[in-house]
PDB file of C-alpha atoms in Angstrom:
ATOM      1  CA  MET L   1    -175.006 213.301 250.268  1.00  0.00           C
ATOM      2  CA  GLY L   2    -176.511 215.915 247.941  1.00  0.00           C
ATOM      3  CA  GLU L   3    -175.520 217.061 244.425  1.00  0.00           C
ATOM      4  CA  TYR L   4    -172.719 219.654 244.319  1.00  0.00           C
ATOM      5  CA  GLU L   5    -174.241 223.345 243.971  1.00  0.00           C
ATOM      6  CA  PRO L   6    -171.395 225.675 243.028  1.00  0.00           C
ATOM      7  CA  ARG L   7    -171.867 229.060 244.684  1.00  0.00           C
ATOM      8  CA  GLY L   8    -170.987 232.352 243.254  1.00  0.00           C
ATOM      9  CA  ILE L   9    -171.206 231.779 239.398  1.00  0.00           C
ATOM     10  CA  THR L  10    -168.894 234.641 237.997  1.00  0.00           C
ATOM     11  CA  VAL L  11    -168.052 235.775 234.301  1.00  0.00           C
ATOM     12  CA  ARG L  12    -165.235 233.606 234.395  1.00  0.00           C
ATOM     13  CA  ASP L  13    -167.340 230.472 234.987  1.00  0.00           C
ATOM     14  CA  VAL L  14    -169.307 230.759 231.632  1.00  0.00           C
ATOM     15  CA  PRO L  15    -168.663 230.574 228.026  1.00  0.00           C
ATOM     16  CA  PRO L  16    -167.669 233.934 226.563  1.00  0.00           C
ATOM     17  CA  ALA L  17    -170.050 233.737 223.628  1.00  0.00           C
ATOM     18  CA  GLU L  18    -172.988 232.544 225.321  1.00  0.00           C
ATOM     19  CA  PHE L  19    -172.454 235.455 228.361  1.00  0.00           C
ATOM     20  CA  ILE L  20    -171.978 238.448 225.529  1.00  0.00           C
ATOM     21  CA  ALA L  21    -175.160 237.224 223.561  1.00  0.00           C
ATOM     22  CA  THR L  22    -177.131 237.090 226.744  1.00  0.00           C
ATOM     23  CA  TYR L  23    -175.980 240.741 228.011  1.00  0.00           C
ATOM     24  CA  ALA L  24    -176.377 242.149 224.823  1.00  0.00           C
ATOM     25  CA  ALA L  25    -179.951 241.122 224.756  1.00  0.00           C
ATOM     26  CA  HIS L  26    -180.119 242.447 228.583  1.00  0.00           C
ATOM     27  CA  LEU L  27    -178.632 245.844 227.407  1.00  0.00           C
ATOM     28  CA  LYS L  28    -181.072 245.549 224.233  1.00  0.00           C
ATOM     29  CA  ASN L  29    -184.188 245.610 226.570  1.00  0.00           C
ATOM     30  CA  SER L  30    -182.933 247.845 229.064  1.00  0.00           C
ATOM     31  CA  ASP L  31    -184.473 251.436 228.315  1.00  0.00           C
ATOM     32  CA  LYS L  32    -181.211 252.867 230.108  1.00  0.00           C
ATOM     33  CA  PHE L  33    -178.763 251.891 227.214  1.00  0.00           C
ATOM     34  CA  GLU L  34    -179.720 253.837 223.962  1.00  0.00           C
ATOM     35  CA  LEU L  35    -178.586 253.071 220.637  1.00  0.00           C
ATOM     36  CA  PRO L  36    -176.998 256.209 218.819  1.00  0.00           C
ATOM     37  CA  LYS L  37    -178.411 257.457 215.554  1.00  0.00           C
ATOM     38  CA  TRP L  38    -175.249 257.039 213.647  1.00  0.00           C
ATOM     39  CA  ALA L  39    -174.647 253.291 214.621  1.00  0.00           C
ATOM     40  CA  ASP L  40    -176.184 251.922 211.141  1.00  0.00           C
ATOM     41  CA  ILE L  41    -173.695 253.695 208.940  1.00  0.00           C
ATOM     42  CA  VAL L  42    -170.450 253.700 211.058  1.00  0.00           C
ATOM     43  CA  LYS L  43    -167.611 251.317 210.675  1.00  0.00           C
ATOM     44  CA  THR L  44    -166.087 249.561 213.822  1.00  0.00           C
ATOM     45  CA  GLY L  45    -162.475 250.378 212.761  1.00  0.00           C
ATOM     46  CA  THR L  46    -159.989 251.549 210.494  1.00  0.00           C
ATOM     47  CA  ASN L  47    -159.409 247.746 209.149  1.00  0.00           C
ATOM     48  CA  LYS L  48    -163.106 247.493 207.924  1.00  0.00           C
ATOM     49  CA  GLU L  49    -164.719 248.446 204.674  1.00  0.00           C
ATOM     50  CA  LEU L  50    -168.198 248.090 205.591  1.00  0.00           C
ATOM     51  CA  ALA L  51    -170.468 248.530 208.619  1.00  0.00           C
ATOM     52  CA  PRO L  52    -171.718 245.528 210.476  1.00  0.00           C
ATOM     53  CA  TYR L  53    -174.321 243.452 209.146  1.00  0.00           C
ATOM     54  CA  ASP L  54    -175.990 242.589 212.440  1.00  0.00           C
ATOM     55  CA  GLN L  55    -178.590 244.977 213.848  1.00  0.00           C
ATOM     56  CA  ASP L  56    -177.540 244.720 217.109  1.00  0.00           C
ATOM     57  CA  TRP L  57    -173.638 244.588 216.956  1.00  0.00           C
ATOM     58  CA  TYR L  58    -173.730 247.758 219.137  1.00  0.00           C
ATOM     59  CA  TYR L  59    -175.238 245.851 222.196  1.00  0.00           C
ATOM     60  CA  THR L  60    -173.086 243.043 221.133  1.00  0.00           C
ATOM     61  CA  ARG L  61    -169.803 245.190 221.391  1.00  0.00           C
ATOM     62  CA  ALA L  62    -171.128 246.946 224.570  1.00  0.00           C
ATOM     63  CA  ALA L  63    -171.340 243.486 226.267  1.00  0.00           C
ATOM     64  CA  ALA L  64    -168.002 242.630 225.129  1.00  0.00           C
ATOM     65  CA  ILE L  65    -166.342 245.547 226.364  1.00  0.00           C
ATOM     66  CA  ALA L  66    -168.328 245.172 229.779  1.00  0.00           C
ATOM     67  CA  ARG L  67    -167.024 241.513 229.885  1.00  0.00           C
ATOM     68  CA  LYS L  68    -163.078 242.720 228.931  1.00  0.00           C
ATOM     69  CA  ILE L  69    -163.335 245.455 231.758  1.00  0.00           C
ATOM     70  CA  TYR L  70    -164.653 243.006 234.456  1.00  0.00           C
ATOM     71  CA  LEU L  71    -161.917 240.424 233.338  1.00  0.00           C
ATOM     72  CA  GLN L  72    -159.102 242.892 233.083  1.00  0.00           C
ATOM     73  CA  PRO L  73    -159.771 246.090 235.262  1.00  0.00           C
ATOM     74  CA  GLY L  74    -158.077 249.228 234.122  1.00  0.00           C
ATOM     75  CA  LEU L  75    -158.472 249.062 230.494  1.00  0.00           C
ATOM     76  CA  GLY L  76    -158.953 252.210 229.020  1.00  0.00           C
ATOM     77  CA  VAL L  77    -159.927 253.452 225.412  1.00  0.00           C
ATOM     78  CA  GLY L  78    -156.588 253.175 223.971  1.00  0.00           C
ATOM     79  CA  ALA L  79    -156.244 249.283 225.069  1.00  0.00           C
ATOM     80  CA  LEU L  80    -159.909 248.253 224.052  1.00  0.00           C
ATOM     81  CA  LYS L  81    -158.945 249.573 220.757  1.00  0.00           C
ATOM     82  CA  ARG L  82    -156.352 247.422 220.573  1.00  0.00           C
ATOM     83  CA  LYS L  83    -158.133 244.449 221.777  1.00  0.00           C
ATOM     84  CA  PHE L  84    -161.016 244.954 219.418  1.00  0.00           C
ATOM     85  CA  GLY L  85    -158.877 245.650 216.624  1.00  0.00           C
ATOM     86  CA  GLY L  86    -157.871 243.257 213.980  1.00  0.00           C
ATOM     87  CA  SER L  87    -155.959 242.362 210.395  1.00  0.00           C
ATOM     88  CA  LYS L  88    -155.985 245.621 207.799  1.00  0.00           C
ATOM     89  CA  ASN L  89    -155.771 244.419 204.336  1.00  0.00           C
ATOM     90  CA  ARG L  90    -153.844 246.928 202.379  1.00  0.00           C
ATOM     91  CA  GLY L  91    -154.090 245.531 198.742  1.00  0.00           C
ATOM     92  CA  THR L  92    -150.982 243.757 197.652  1.00  0.00           C
ATOM     93  CA  ARG L  93    -149.101 245.008 200.561  1.00  0.00           C
ATOM     94  CA  THR L  94    -148.742 242.823 203.560  1.00  0.00           C
ATOM     95  CA  PHE L  95    -151.374 242.923 206.281  1.00  0.00           C
ATOM     96  CA  THR L  96    -151.028 245.095 209.365  1.00  0.00           C
ATOM     97  CA  PHE L  97    -152.857 245.562 212.262  1.00  0.00           C
ATOM     98  CA  GLY L  98    -155.558 248.131 212.430  1.00  0.00           C
ATOM     99  CA  ASN L  99    -157.247 249.468 215.406  1.00  0.00           C
ATOM    100  CA  ALA L 100    -160.554 249.516 216.262  1.00  0.00           C
ATOM    101  CA  ALA L 101    -162.967 252.921 216.330  1.00  0.00           C
ATOM    102  CA  GLY L 102    -162.128 254.823 219.791  1.00  0.00           C
ATOM    103  CA  GLY L 103    -165.283 256.833 219.242  1.00  0.00           C
ATOM    104  CA  ILE L 104    -167.663 253.651 219.275  1.00  0.00           C
ATOM    105  CA  ILE L 105    -165.723 252.291 222.577  1.00  0.00           C
ATOM    106  CA  ARG L 106    -165.755 255.746 224.164  1.00  0.00           C
ATOM    107  CA  ASN L 107    -169.576 256.088 223.631  1.00  0.00           C
ATOM    108  CA  ILE L 108    -170.145 252.871 224.845  1.00  0.00           C
ATOM    109  CA  LEU L 109    -168.073 253.583 227.996  1.00  0.00           C
ATOM    110  CA  GLN L 110    -169.608 256.683 228.724  1.00  0.00           C
ATOM    111  CA  GLN L 111    -173.199 254.832 228.401  1.00  0.00           C
ATOM    112  CA  LEU L 112    -172.160 252.083 230.729  1.00  0.00           C
ATOM    113  CA  GLU L 113    -170.961 254.745 233.250  1.00  0.00           C
ATOM    114  CA  GLU L 114    -174.428 256.274 233.017  1.00  0.00           C
ATOM    115  CA  ILE L 115    -176.093 253.111 234.050  1.00  0.00           C
ATOM    116  CA  LYS L 116    -173.396 252.585 236.584  1.00  0.00           C
ATOM    117  CA  VAL L 117    -171.700 249.160 235.200  1.00  0.00           C
ATOM    118  CA  VAL L 118    -168.197 250.790 234.838  1.00  0.00           C
ATOM    119  CA  GLU L 119    -166.588 253.370 236.695  1.00  0.00           C
ATOM    120  CA  LYS L 120    -163.319 255.474 235.919  1.00  0.00           C
ATOM    121  CA  SER L 121    -160.302 254.200 237.982  1.00  0.00           C
ATOM    122  CA  GLY L 122    -158.463 256.497 240.158  1.00  0.00           C
ATOM    123  CA  LYS L 123    -155.227 255.885 237.975  1.00  0.00           C
ATOM    124  CA  SER L 124    -156.306 255.145 234.535  1.00  0.00           C
ATOM    125  CA  GLY L 125    -159.155 253.280 232.574  1.00  0.00           C
ATOM    126  CA  ARG L 126    -162.183 251.941 233.894  1.00  0.00           C
ATOM    127  CA  VAL L 127    -163.189 249.291 236.350  1.00  0.00           C
ATOM    128  CA  ILE L 128    -166.221 247.458 237.072  1.00  0.00           C
ATOM    129  CA  SER L 129    -168.381 249.137 239.771  1.00  0.00           C
ATOM    130  CA  ARG L 130    -170.230 247.100 242.545  1.00  0.00           C
ATOM    131  CA  VAL L 131    -173.563 247.363 241.016  1.00  0.00           C
ATOM    132  CA  GLY L 132    -172.004 246.363 237.576  1.00  0.00           C
ATOM    133  CA  GLN L 133    -170.563 243.640 239.104  1.00  0.00           C
ATOM    134  CA  VAL L 134    -173.600 242.299 240.890  1.00  0.00           C
ATOM    135  CA  ASP L 135    -175.560 242.695 237.306  1.00  0.00           C
ATOM    136  CA  LEU L 136    -172.688 240.847 235.265  1.00  0.00           C
ATOM    137  CA  ASP L 137    -172.547 237.973 237.740  1.00  0.00           C
ATOM    138  CA  ARG L 138    -176.728 237.558 237.735  1.00  0.00           C
ATOM    139  CA  ILE L 139    -176.417 237.352 234.047  1.00  0.00           C
ATOM    140  CA  ALA L 140    -173.524 235.001 234.348  1.00  0.00           C
ATOM    141  CA  GLY L 141    -175.721 232.756 236.591  1.00  0.00           C
ATOM    142  CA  GLN L 142    -178.528 232.791 234.280  1.00  0.00           C
ATOM    143  CA  VAL L 143    -176.399 231.758 231.605  1.00  0.00           C
ATOM    144  CA  ALA L 144    -175.059 228.920 233.608  1.00  0.00           C
ATOM    145  CA  GLN L 145    -178.359 227.616 234.650  1.00  0.00           C
ATOM    146  CA  GLY L 146    -179.787 228.169 231.132  1.00  0.00           C
ATOM    147  CA  GLY L 147    -176.780 226.273 229.672  1.00  0.00           C
ATOM    148  CA  GLY L 148    -177.185 223.089 231.899  1.00  0.00           C
ATOM    149  CA  ASP L 149    -180.966 223.278 230.925  1.00  0.00           C
ATOM    150  CA  ALA L 150    -180.290 223.519 227.163  1.00  0.00           C
ATOM    151  CA  GLU L 151    -177.907 220.530 227.187  1.00  0.00           C
ATOM    152  CA  SER L 152    -180.191 218.226 229.146  1.00  0.00           C
ATOM    153  CA  ASP L 153    -182.970 219.254 226.671  1.00  0.00           C
ATOM    154  CA  ALA L 154    -180.829 218.474 223.602  1.00  0.00           C
ATOM    155  CA  ASP L 155    -179.910 215.038 225.059  1.00  0.00           C
ATOM    156  CA  SER L 156    -183.579 214.292 225.623  1.00  0.00           C
ATOM    157  CA  ASP L 157    -184.438 215.412 222.046  1.00  0.00           C
ATOM    158  CA  SER L 158    -181.784 213.503 220.391  1.00  0.00           C
ATOM    159  CA  ASP L 159    -183.084 210.230 222.402  1.00  0.00           C
ATOM    160  CA  SER L 160    -186.639 210.919 221.497  1.00  0.00           C
ATOM    161  CA  ASP L 161    -185.578 211.324 217.868  1.00  0.00           C
ATOM    162  CA  GLY L 162    -183.805 208.181 217.840  1.00  0.00           C
ATOM    163  CA  SER L 163    -186.777 206.122 219.345  1.00  0.00           C
ATOM    164  CA  ASP L 164    -189.107 207.567 216.516  1.00  0.00           C
ATOM    165  CA  GLU L 165    -186.826 206.433 213.976  1.00  0.00           C
ATOM    166  CA  GLU L 166    -187.033 202.495 215.170  1.00  0.00           C
TER     167      GLU L 166
END
């Protein structure tokens, strides 16, 4: 019998960090998704003191938002603000929770709607559209194939390194 080939790789089947990095690169290379003028000076939430150091943080956040909506349909701006929020340093007082910036999330959702990755739900929040699901699953398939190749390359490199030292 032949080797088992999984069919229908979805976003759930791949590691989140690899998927988000790959989809962020896809959004960056796409002409449809634009970086706003204010992206280099804005904070990502009330709990932050500075803007992100990474130049491509906006694409990374957009990929993470698309993944969250794929996994949990019906999320709105308020729910995403809580998902991407974090601990707020208040000096000598105890830490509390600080929401993420809603304007950034709203802007990303509007851009994802323009490129037809997400659409507004009938009740509330956003859901992944059919086109968006196909696109995200295609990227997940690329990650799954690339991840397998990278592991085999790393194994062969470590074997060749070991033989060079002998």
